[in-house]
């Protein structure tokens, strides 16, 4: 049995001990004190206790992503996770197969006649976060901020 000291990154505090039959890995989903968490980082052992950093697996959009630490974690780790997005009207599930940060690339307004240009201009949309999610039908681009909650269900992607 492995004993882990849990560090909740959202509240920035150690919240207790977690016992597991297996070694935890990044992106594992664990249930601790009745809530689901995602393992966001493995921390160096202290006093012979293994430590893991966790974040609640149910994320409130856009409130939680205003935390730059978590936004950075999303950018690095969201791909490959199975998620559920919900709002007041509906809910969708899928596995994240790609991620776009808040930048769009637009072709130049006035390319020369007959010229093909590889130059693109960037326009920033600072609160736009898009994912490409494989759902029950075809992959689709989804703006996360169209939803109020993202729930990370597991790190085991759906069968393709």
PDB file of N, CA and C in Angstrom, residues 61 78 83-87 90-101 104 127-136 138-150:
ATOM      1  N   UNK A  61     -15.716  26.989 -15.342  1.00  0.00           N
ATOM      2  CA  UNK A  61     -15.230  27.874 -16.403  1.00  0.00           C
ATOM      3  C   UNK A  61     -16.062  29.154 -16.382  1.00  0.00           C
ATOM      4  N   UNK A  78      -4.082  18.597 -21.070  1.00  0.00           N
ATOM      5  CA  UNK A  78      -5.473  18.287 -21.409  1.00  0.00           C
ATOM      6  C   UNK A  78      -5.580  17.247 -22.529  1.00  0.00           C
ATOM      7  N   UNK A  83     -13.146  13.985 -21.165  1.00  0.00           N
ATOM      8  CA  UNK A  83     -13.777  15.084 -20.437  1.00  0.00           C
ATOM      9  C   UNK A  83     -15.283  15.109 -20.689  1.00  0.00           C
ATOM     10  N   UNK A  84     -15.978  15.811 -19.809  1.00  0.00           N
ATOM     11  CA  UNK A  84     -17.397  16.116 -19.997  1.00  0.00           C
ATOM     12  C   UNK A  84     -17.541  17.627 -19.849  1.00  0.00           C
ATOM     13  N   UNK A  85     -18.186  18.272 -20.832  1.00  0.00           N
ATOM     14  CA  UNK A  85     -18.459  19.703 -20.781  1.00  0.00           C
ATOM     15  C   UNK A  85     -19.945  19.897 -20.563  1.00  0.00           C
ATOM     16  N   UNK A  86     -20.315  20.795 -19.648  1.00  0.00           N
ATOM     17  CA  UNK A  86     -21.723  20.995 -19.330  1.00  0.00           C
ATOM     18  C   UNK A  86     -22.043  22.476 -19.203  1.00  0.00           C
ATOM     19  N   UNK A  87     -23.290  22.796 -19.537  1.00  0.00           N
ATOM     20  CA  UNK A  87     -23.849  24.110 -19.228  1.00  0.00           C
ATOM     21  C   UNK A  87     -25.308  23.893 -18.854  1.00  0.00           C
ATOM     22  N   UNK A  90     -27.027  21.647 -22.033  1.00  0.00           N
ATOM     23  CA  UNK A  90     -26.650  20.292 -22.443  1.00  0.00           C
ATOM     24  C   UNK A  90     -25.290  19.892 -21.898  1.00  0.00           C
ATOM     25  N   UNK A  91     -24.891  18.684 -22.239  1.00  0.00           N
ATOM     26  CA  UNK A  91     -23.632  18.121 -21.785  1.00  0.00           C
ATOM     27  C   UNK A  91     -23.062  17.269 -22.925  1.00  0.00           C
ATOM     28  N   UNK A  92     -21.752  17.364 -23.134  1.00  0.00           N
ATOM     29  CA  UNK A  92     -21.103  16.536 -24.153  1.00  0.00           C
ATOM     30  C   UNK A  92     -19.872  15.874 -23.555  1.00  0.00           C
ATOM     31  N   UNK A  93     -19.527  14.715 -24.078  1.00  0.00           N
ATOM     32  CA  UNK A  93     -18.334  14.002 -23.615  1.00  0.00           C
ATOM     33  C   UNK A  93     -17.437  13.722 -24.805  1.00  0.00           C
ATOM     34  N   UNK A  94     -16.155  13.626 -24.537  1.00  0.00           N
ATOM     35  CA  UNK A  94     -15.210  13.283 -25.581  1.00  0.00           C
ATOM     36  C   UNK A  94     -13.803  13.193 -25.036  1.00  0.00           C
ATOM     37  N   UNK A  95     -12.899  12.744 -25.884  1.00  0.00           N
ATOM     38  CA  UNK A  95     -11.482  12.712 -25.533  1.00  0.00           C
ATOM     39  C   UNK A  95     -10.811  13.859 -26.265  1.00  0.00           C
ATOM     40  N   UNK A  96     -10.003  14.617 -25.558  1.00  0.00           N
ATOM     41  CA  UNK A  96      -9.349  15.777 -26.156  1.00  0.00           C
ATOM     42  C   UNK A  96      -8.217  15.299 -27.058  1.00  0.00           C
ATOM     43  N   UNK A  97      -8.297  15.664 -28.344  1.00  0.00           N
ATOM     44  CA  UNK A  97      -7.244  15.227 -29.263  1.00  0.00           C
ATOM     45  C   UNK A  97      -6.356  16.370 -29.725  1.00  0.00           C
ATOM     46  N   UNK A  98      -6.698  17.610 -29.359  1.00  0.00           N
ATOM     47  CA  UNK A  98      -5.810  18.740 -29.640  1.00  0.00           C
ATOM     48  C   UNK A  98      -6.301  19.941 -28.857  1.00  0.00           C
ATOM     49  N   UNK A  99      -5.499  21.009 -28.849  1.00  0.00           N
ATOM     50  CA  UNK A  99      -5.793  22.181 -28.039  1.00  0.00           C
ATOM     51  C   UNK A  99      -5.284  23.419 -28.773  1.00  0.00           C
ATOM     52  N   UNK A 100      -6.084  24.469 -28.771  1.00  0.00           N
ATOM     53  CA  UNK A 100      -5.649  25.747 -29.330  1.00  0.00           C
ATOM     54  C   UNK A 100      -5.675  26.790 -28.234  1.00  0.00           C
ATOM     55  N   UNK A 101      -4.586  27.505 -27.998  1.00  0.00           N
ATOM     56  CA  UNK A 101      -4.641  28.607 -27.034  1.00  0.00           C
ATOM     57  C   UNK A 101      -5.390  29.783 -27.644  1.00  0.00           C
ATOM     58  N   UNK A 104      -5.662  33.379 -32.875  1.00  0.00           N
ATOM     59  CA  UNK A 104      -6.123  32.972 -34.197  1.00  0.00           C
ATOM     60  C   UNK A 104      -5.159  33.543 -35.220  1.00  0.00           C
ATOM     61  N   UNK A 127      -9.620  35.308 -23.933  1.00  0.00           N
ATOM     62  CA  UNK A 127     -10.358  34.339 -23.137  1.00  0.00           C
ATOM     63  C   UNK A 127     -10.885  33.177 -23.958  1.00  0.00           C
ATOM     64  N   UNK A 128     -10.370  33.004 -25.152  1.00  0.00           N
ATOM     65  CA  UNK A 128     -10.863  31.924 -26.001  1.00  0.00           C
ATOM     66  C   UNK A 128      -9.975  30.697 -25.818  1.00  0.00           C
ATOM     67  N   UNK A 129     -10.573  29.592 -25.459  1.00  0.00           N
ATOM     68  CA  UNK A 129      -9.844  28.339 -25.306  1.00  0.00           C
ATOM     69  C   UNK A 129     -10.591  27.287 -26.106  1.00  0.00           C
ATOM     70  N   UNK A 130      -9.948  26.700 -27.071  1.00  0.00           N
ATOM     71  CA  UNK A 130     -10.629  25.721 -27.913  1.00  0.00           C
ATOM     72  C   UNK A 130      -9.947  24.369 -27.813  1.00  0.00           C
ATOM     73  N   UNK A 131     -10.769  23.333 -27.885  1.00  0.00           N
ATOM     74  CA  UNK A 131     -10.239  21.978 -27.942  1.00  0.00           C
ATOM     75  C   UNK A 131     -10.857  21.273 -29.137  1.00  0.00           C
ATOM     76  N   UNK A 132     -10.180  20.261 -29.600  1.00  0.00           N
ATOM     77  CA  UNK A 132     -10.742  19.383 -30.615  1.00  0.00           C
ATOM     78  C   UNK A 132     -11.058  18.096 -29.885  1.00  0.00           C
ATOM     79  N   UNK A 133     -12.340  17.791 -29.774  1.00  0.00           N
ATOM     80  CA  UNK A 133     -12.768  16.680 -28.943  1.00  0.00           C
ATOM     81  C   UNK A 133     -13.433  15.620 -29.800  1.00  0.00           C
ATOM     82  N   UNK A 134     -13.050  14.389 -29.578  1.00  0.00           N
ATOM     83  CA  UNK A 134     -13.663  13.279 -30.282  1.00  0.00           C
ATOM     84  C   UNK A 134     -14.885  12.840 -29.497  1.00  0.00           C
ATOM     85  N   UNK A 135     -16.051  13.080 -30.068  1.00  0.00           N
ATOM     86  CA  UNK A 135     -17.294  12.720 -29.407  1.00  0.00           C
ATOM     87  C   UNK A 135     -17.869  11.468 -30.027  1.00  0.00           C
ATOM     88  N   UNK A 136     -19.160  11.226 -29.810  1.00  0.00           N
ATOM     89  CA  UNK A 136     -19.775  10.033 -30.378  1.00  0.00           C
ATOM     90  C   UNK A 136     -19.850  10.089 -31.900  1.00  0.00           C
ATOM     91  N   UNK A 138     -18.365  12.939 -35.079  1.00  0.00           N
ATOM     92  CA  UNK A 138     -17.089  13.368 -35.627  1.00  0.00           C
ATOM     93  C   UNK A 138     -16.380  14.317 -34.669  1.00  0.00           C
ATOM     94  N   UNK A 139     -15.055  14.454 -34.834  1.00  0.00           N
ATOM     95  CA  UNK A 139     -14.346  15.445 -34.030  1.00  0.00           C
ATOM     96  C   UNK A 139     -14.909  16.833 -34.300  1.00  0.00           C
ATOM     97  N   UNK A 140     -14.947  17.653 -33.280  1.00  0.00           N
ATOM     98  CA  UNK A 140     -15.459  19.006 -33.458  1.00  0.00           C
ATOM     99  C   UNK A 140     -14.646  19.970 -32.618  1.00  0.00           C
ATOM    100  N   UNK A 141     -14.532  21.205 -33.103  1.00  0.00           N
ATOM    101  CA  UNK A 141     -13.850  22.243 -32.344  1.00  0.00           C
ATOM    102  C   UNK A 141     -14.851  22.830 -31.368  1.00  0.00           C
ATOM    103  N   UNK A 142     -14.460  22.910 -30.112  1.00  0.00           N
ATOM    104  CA  UNK A 142     -15.352  23.363 -29.060  1.00  0.00           C
ATOM    105  C   UNK A 142     -14.677  24.494 -28.306  1.00  0.00           C
ATOM    106  N   UNK A 143     -15.383  25.598 -28.115  1.00  0.00           N
ATOM    107  CA  UNK A 143     -14.884  26.694 -27.301  1.00  0.00           C
ATOM    108  C   UNK A 143     -15.253  26.382 -25.852  1.00  0.00           C
ATOM    109  N   UNK A 144     -14.249  26.186 -25.010  1.00  0.00           N
ATOM    110  CA  UNK A 144     -14.513  25.813 -23.623  1.00  0.00           C
ATOM    111  C   UNK A 144     -15.390  26.833 -22.913  1.00  0.00           C
ATOM    112  N   UNK A 145     -15.242  28.099 -23.272  1.00  0.00           N
ATOM    113  CA  UNK A 145     -15.972  29.136 -22.553  1.00  0.00           C
ATOM    114  C   UNK A 145     -17.439  29.211 -22.948  1.00  0.00           C
ATOM    115  N   UNK A 146     -17.887  28.336 -23.868  1.00  0.00           N
ATOM    116  CA  UNK A 146     -19.318  28.204 -24.120  1.00  0.00           C
ATOM    117  C   UNK A 146     -19.980  27.364 -23.035  1.00  0.00           C
ATOM    118  N   UNK A 147     -19.179  26.789 -22.135  1.00  0.00           N
ATOM    119  CA  UNK A 147     -19.681  25.901 -21.096  1.00  0.00           C
ATOM    120  C   UNK A 147     -19.359  26.477 -19.727  1.00  0.00           C
ATOM    121  N   UNK A 148     -20.037  25.987 -18.711  1.00  0.00           N
ATOM    122  CA  UNK A 148     -19.803  26.481 -17.358  1.00  0.00           C
ATOM    123  C   UNK A 148     -18.947  25.523 -16.533  1.00  0.00           C
ATOM    124  N   UNK A 149     -18.909  24.244 -16.935  1.00  0.00           N
ATOM    125  CA  UNK A 149     -18.149  23.249 -16.173  1.00  0.00           C
ATOM    126  C   UNK A 149     -17.442  22.307 -17.137  1.00  0.00           C
ATOM    127  N   UNK A 150     -16.184  22.009 -16.818  1.00  0.00           N
ATOM    128  CA  UNK A 150     -15.484  20.924 -17.499  1.00  0.00           C
ATOM    129  C   UNK A 150     -15.128  19.909 -16.427  1.00  0.00           C
TER     130      UNK A 150
END
